[in-house]
Structures are given as structure tokens and as C-alpha cells.
Amino acid sequence: ELFSEYVMSYGFLLFLAFFVVAQSAVVELTDENFAEKTATGNWFVKFFAPWCGHCKKLAPTWDAYSTSAPEGVNVAHIDCTVHKAVCSAQGIRGYPTLKAFASGAETKYQGQRSVEGFNNFWTELLSGSKSSEL
């Protein structure tokens, strides 16, 4: 009986992990596609390292935000341990670093790391009421 409970719990965790992964719309950016992708449209980019504890903690929130971001906002991430050229060019010195690329302007996000915080940021940014640093 204990074994069947273990299997049921493990099966549920696999289902849950699949559901979380399946519910992500995060775009993978690279050294090769970063400039082209972020040149047009609205992009919210997480610069991260896989070993970073704060990045791991943010990952589920980032995935959730990717499916609920305002229309026209692309949610993306770039692994700075692999795509070093872009991260260097962007001046990334700590992880995670969040930046918005909108209407030709770049804005570093420094607000609350929550879906609500991200939504408030983009609402203000898209309405034109934000400066270059938040």
C-alpha cells in the first residue's frame, strides 16, 4: 500500500511537472536571434544562469507570466552561461536581470518579481508613463 501511494504521488508530480512545462510560452533567445527578435515589438527578457538560486525561484513565476502577459508582450529568457556575447553586450552583471525592450527603448525592471508586478510594469510602460529605469 505504501508503494502504491508512492507511485500515485510520483505520477501526480510528473503530471504536474508536465502541466507547468506545457503552460509556458517563454521564447528562448540566443546569441544568434536576440538582436533580430528584440528589434521589433515588445519583449520582456530574463537574463539568467541555470545555477542561480534566485533564477530558479523566479522560473515558475516567469513561466506563469508568459501565458498571461498583455497582448503584444513577448516573454523570453536567455541563458547567459551559453549565450555570453549578448549578455556581455547588454552589461549583465547579476542574475536574474530583467529588461524590457519596447518601442526601441530598453528599460531595466527593478520591481516586484510577481505576475502582478510584471503586469503593472507593462501597463505603465505601454501607456508611456515610465522612465528608462524602474
PDB file of C-alpha atoms in Angstrom:
ATOM      1  CA  GLU A   1       0.000   0.000   0.000  1.00  0.00           C
ATOM      2  CA  LEU A   2       2.834   2.371   0.774  1.00  0.00           C
ATOM      3  CA  PHE A   3       4.314   1.598  -2.642  1.00  0.00           C
ATOM      4  CA  SER A   4       1.029   2.405  -4.406  1.00  0.00           C
ATOM      5  CA  GLU A   5       0.844   5.742  -2.559  1.00  0.00           C
ATOM      6  CA  TYR A   6       4.394   6.485  -3.680  1.00  0.00           C
ATOM      7  CA  VAL A   7       3.561   5.637  -7.284  1.00  0.00           C
ATOM      8  CA  MET A   8       0.400   7.749  -7.154  1.00  0.00           C
ATOM      9  CA  SER A   9       2.289  10.705  -5.691  1.00  0.00           C
ATOM     10  CA  TYR A  10       5.114  10.314  -8.185  1.00  0.00           C
ATOM     11  CA  GLY A  11       2.631  10.061 -11.058  1.00  0.00           C
ATOM     12  CA  PHE A  12       0.874  13.194  -9.872  1.00  0.00           C
ATOM     13  CA  LEU A  13       4.174  15.066  -9.672  1.00  0.00           C
ATOM     14  CA  LEU A  14       5.031  14.011 -13.219  1.00  0.00           C
ATOM     15  CA  PHE A  15       1.634  15.230 -14.395  1.00  0.00           C
ATOM     16  CA  LEU A  16       2.076  18.492 -12.509  1.00  0.00           C
ATOM     17  CA  ALA A  17       5.578  18.990 -13.943  1.00  0.00           C
ATOM     18  CA  PHE A  18       4.259  18.334 -17.451  1.00  0.00           C
ATOM     19  CA  PHE A  19       1.383  20.750 -16.914  1.00  0.00           C
ATOM     20  CA  VAL A  20       3.704  23.519 -15.706  1.00  0.00           C
ATOM     21  CA  VAL A  21       6.092  22.964 -18.624  1.00  0.00           C
ATOM     22  CA  ALA A  22       3.221  22.738 -21.105  1.00  0.00           C
ATOM     23  CA  GLN A  23       1.809  26.027 -19.820  1.00  0.00           C
ATOM     24  CA  SER A  24       4.896  28.081 -20.645  1.00  0.00           C
ATOM     25  CA  ALA A  25       5.132  30.424 -23.605  1.00  0.00           C
ATOM     26  CA  VAL A  26       8.649  31.662 -22.835  1.00  0.00           C
ATOM     27  CA  VAL A  27      10.665  32.297 -26.000  1.00  0.00           C
ATOM     28  CA  GLU A  28      14.255  31.023 -25.982  1.00  0.00           C
ATOM     29  CA  LEU A  29      16.652  33.757 -27.105  1.00  0.00           C
ATOM     30  CA  THR A  30      20.224  33.117 -28.253  1.00  0.00           C
ATOM     31  CA  ASP A  31      23.301  34.986 -29.445  1.00  0.00           C
ATOM     32  CA  GLU A  32      22.036  34.288 -32.956  1.00  0.00           C
ATOM     33  CA  ASN A  33      18.438  35.552 -32.657  1.00  0.00           C
ATOM     34  CA  PHE A  34      18.488  38.149 -29.858  1.00  0.00           C
ATOM     35  CA  ALA A  35      19.071  41.289 -31.947  1.00  0.00           C
ATOM     36  CA  GLU A  36      16.560  40.311 -34.627  1.00  0.00           C
ATOM     37  CA  LYS A  37      13.814  39.317 -32.188  1.00  0.00           C
ATOM     38  CA  THR A  38      14.112  42.279 -29.820  1.00  0.00           C
ATOM     39  CA  ALA A  39      14.479  44.870 -32.605  1.00  0.00           C
ATOM     40  CA  THR A  40      10.707  44.987 -33.102  1.00  0.00           C
ATOM     41  CA  GLY A  41       7.731  44.507 -30.842  1.00  0.00           C
ATOM     42  CA  ASN A  42       7.629  44.391 -27.058  1.00  0.00           C
ATOM     43  CA  TRP A  43       9.948  41.962 -25.278  1.00  0.00           C
ATOM     44  CA  PHE A  44      10.390  41.176 -21.599  1.00  0.00           C
ATOM     45  CA  VAL A  45      13.654  39.272 -21.248  1.00  0.00           C
ATOM     46  CA  LYS A  46      15.079  37.365 -18.294  1.00  0.00           C
ATOM     47  CA  PHE A  47      18.864  37.060 -18.394  1.00  0.00           C
ATOM     48  CA  PHE A  48      19.744  34.065 -16.227  1.00  0.00           C
ATOM     49  CA  ALA A  49      22.199  31.347 -15.262  1.00  0.00           C
ATOM     50  CA  PRO A  50      20.937  27.796 -14.617  1.00  0.00           C
ATOM     51  CA  TRP A  51      22.893  27.502 -11.352  1.00  0.00           C
ATOM     52  CA  CYS A  52      21.459  30.741  -9.914  1.00  0.00           C
ATOM     53  CA  GLY A  53      19.147  30.196  -6.931  1.00  0.00           C
ATOM     54  CA  HIS A  54      17.176  33.413  -7.475  1.00  0.00           C
ATOM     55  CA  CYS A  55      16.709  32.433 -11.149  1.00  0.00           C
ATOM     56  CA  LYS A  56      15.362  29.009 -10.155  1.00  0.00           C
ATOM     57  CA  LYS A  57      12.970  30.662  -7.697  1.00  0.00           C
ATOM     58  CA  LEU A  58      11.731  33.081 -10.385  1.00  0.00           C
ATOM     59  CA  ALA A  59      11.261  30.394 -13.088  1.00  0.00           C
ATOM     60  CA  PRO A  60       7.682  29.291 -12.197  1.00  0.00           C
ATOM     61  CA  THR A  61       6.526  32.927 -11.950  1.00  0.00           C
ATOM     62  CA  TRP A  62       8.203  33.751 -15.275  1.00  0.00           C
ATOM     63  CA  ASP A  63       6.514  30.750 -16.928  1.00  0.00           C
ATOM     64  CA  ALA A  64       3.143  31.754 -15.474  1.00  0.00           C
ATOM     65  CA  TYR A  65       3.590  35.333 -16.657  1.00  0.00           C
ATOM     66  CA  SER A  66       4.428  34.138 -20.164  1.00  0.00           C
ATOM     67  CA  THR A  67       0.870  32.830 -20.546  1.00  0.00           C
ATOM     68  CA  SER A  68      -0.829  35.891 -19.027  1.00  0.00           C
ATOM     69  CA  ALA A  69       1.272  38.796 -20.315  1.00  0.00           C
ATOM     70  CA  PRO A  70      -0.600  41.625 -22.041  1.00  0.00           C
ATOM     71  CA  GLU A  71      -1.295  41.079 -25.713  1.00  0.00           C
ATOM     72  CA  GLY A  72       1.727  42.023 -27.764  1.00  0.00           C
ATOM     73  CA  VAL A  73       4.280  41.415 -25.000  1.00  0.00           C
ATOM     74  CA  ASN A  74       6.699  38.580 -25.743  1.00  0.00           C
ATOM     75  CA  VAL A  75       8.198  36.910 -22.671  1.00  0.00           C
ATOM     76  CA  ALA A  76      11.659  35.454 -23.224  1.00  0.00           C
ATOM     77  CA  HIS A  77      14.790  34.269 -21.496  1.00  0.00           C
ATOM     78  CA  ILE A  78      18.428  33.850 -22.385  1.00  0.00           C
ATOM     79  CA  ASP A  79      20.940  31.574 -20.673  1.00  0.00           C
ATOM     80  CA  CYS A  80      23.992  33.758 -20.070  1.00  0.00           C
ATOM     81  CA  THR A  81      26.235  30.743 -19.438  1.00  0.00           C
ATOM     82  CA  VAL A  82      25.684  29.716 -23.067  1.00  0.00           C
ATOM     83  CA  HIS A  83      24.953  32.985 -24.865  1.00  0.00           C
ATOM     84  CA  LYS A  84      27.746  35.093 -23.408  1.00  0.00           C
ATOM     85  CA  ALA A  85      28.052  37.595 -26.262  1.00  0.00           C
ATOM     86  CA  VAL A  86      24.542  39.017 -25.816  1.00  0.00           C
ATOM     87  CA  CYS A  87      24.777  39.069 -22.034  1.00  0.00           C
ATOM     88  CA  SER A  88      28.127  40.859 -22.200  1.00  0.00           C
ATOM     89  CA  ALA A  89      26.822  43.384 -24.738  1.00  0.00           C
ATOM     90  CA  GLN A  90      23.795  44.008 -22.502  1.00  0.00           C
ATOM     91  CA  GLY A  91      26.037  44.651 -19.491  1.00  0.00           C
ATOM     92  CA  ILE A  92      24.561  41.821 -17.444  1.00  0.00           C
ATOM     93  CA  ARG A  93      26.412  41.616 -14.124  1.00  0.00           C
ATOM     94  CA  GLY A  94      23.936  39.732 -11.943  1.00  0.00           C
ATOM     95  CA  TYR A  95      21.230  37.109 -12.284  1.00  0.00           C
ATOM     96  CA  PRO A  96      18.415  37.245 -12.907  1.00  0.00           C
ATOM     97  CA  THR A  97      18.329  40.568 -14.724  1.00  0.00           C
ATOM     98  CA  LEU A  98      15.017  41.536 -16.295  1.00  0.00           C
ATOM     99  CA  LYS A  99      14.839  44.014 -19.162  1.00  0.00           C
ATOM    100  CA  ALA A 100      12.031  45.330 -21.315  1.00  0.00           C
ATOM    101  CA  PHE A 101      12.598  46.183 -24.945  1.00  0.00           C
ATOM    102  CA  ALA A 102       9.687  48.285 -26.196  1.00  0.00           C
ATOM    103  CA  SER A 103       9.311  50.855 -28.964  1.00  0.00           C
ATOM    104  CA  GLY A 104      13.049  50.966 -29.499  1.00  0.00           C
ATOM    105  CA  ALA A 105      13.770  51.682 -25.832  1.00  0.00           C
ATOM    106  CA  GLU A 106      15.384  49.449 -23.226  1.00  0.00           C
ATOM    107  CA  THR A 107      14.185  49.525 -19.612  1.00  0.00           C
ATOM    108  CA  LYS A 108      15.677  47.574 -16.717  1.00  0.00           C
ATOM    109  CA  TYR A 109      12.977  46.099 -14.464  1.00  0.00           C
ATOM    110  CA  GLN A 110      13.614  46.527 -10.746  1.00  0.00           C
ATOM    111  CA  GLY A 111      10.141  45.981  -9.327  1.00  0.00           C
ATOM    112  CA  GLN A 112       8.423  43.143  -7.522  1.00  0.00           C
ATOM    113  CA  ARG A 113       9.084  39.736  -9.088  1.00  0.00           C
ATOM    114  CA  SER A 114       5.460  38.659  -9.375  1.00  0.00           C
ATOM    115  CA  VAL A 115       2.882  38.323 -12.136  1.00  0.00           C
ATOM    116  CA  GLU A 116       1.055  41.330 -10.674  1.00  0.00           C
ATOM    117  CA  GLY A 117       4.270  43.372 -10.549  1.00  0.00           C
ATOM    118  CA  PHE A 118       5.098  42.480 -14.155  1.00  0.00           C
ATOM    119  CA  ASN A 119       1.564  43.370 -15.290  1.00  0.00           C
ATOM    120  CA  ASN A 120       1.682  46.746 -13.528  1.00  0.00           C
ATOM    121  CA  PHE A 121       5.083  47.458 -15.093  1.00  0.00           C
ATOM    122  CA  TRP A 122       3.889  46.707 -18.632  1.00  0.00           C
ATOM    123  CA  THR A 123       0.614  48.581 -18.186  1.00  0.00           C
ATOM    124  CA  GLU A 124       2.570  51.697 -17.238  1.00  0.00           C
ATOM    125  CA  LEU A 125       5.308  51.140 -19.820  1.00  0.00           C
ATOM    126  CA  LEU A 126       2.841  50.681 -22.679  1.00  0.00           C
ATOM    127  CA  SER A 127       0.877  53.743 -21.614  1.00  0.00           C
ATOM    128  CA  GLY A 128       4.101  55.770 -21.883  1.00  0.00           C
ATOM    129  CA  SER A 129       4.289  56.809 -18.251  1.00  0.00           C
ATOM    130  CA  LYS A 130       7.565  55.085 -17.319  1.00  0.00           C
ATOM    131  CA  SER A 131      11.061  56.453 -17.481  1.00  0.00           C
ATOM    132  CA  SER A 132      14.124  54.462 -18.543  1.00  0.00           C
ATOM    133  CA  GLU A 133      14.675  52.965 -15.062  1.00  0.00           C
ATOM    134  CA  LEU A 134      12.034  51.209 -12.966  1.00  0.00           C
TER     135      LEU A 134
END
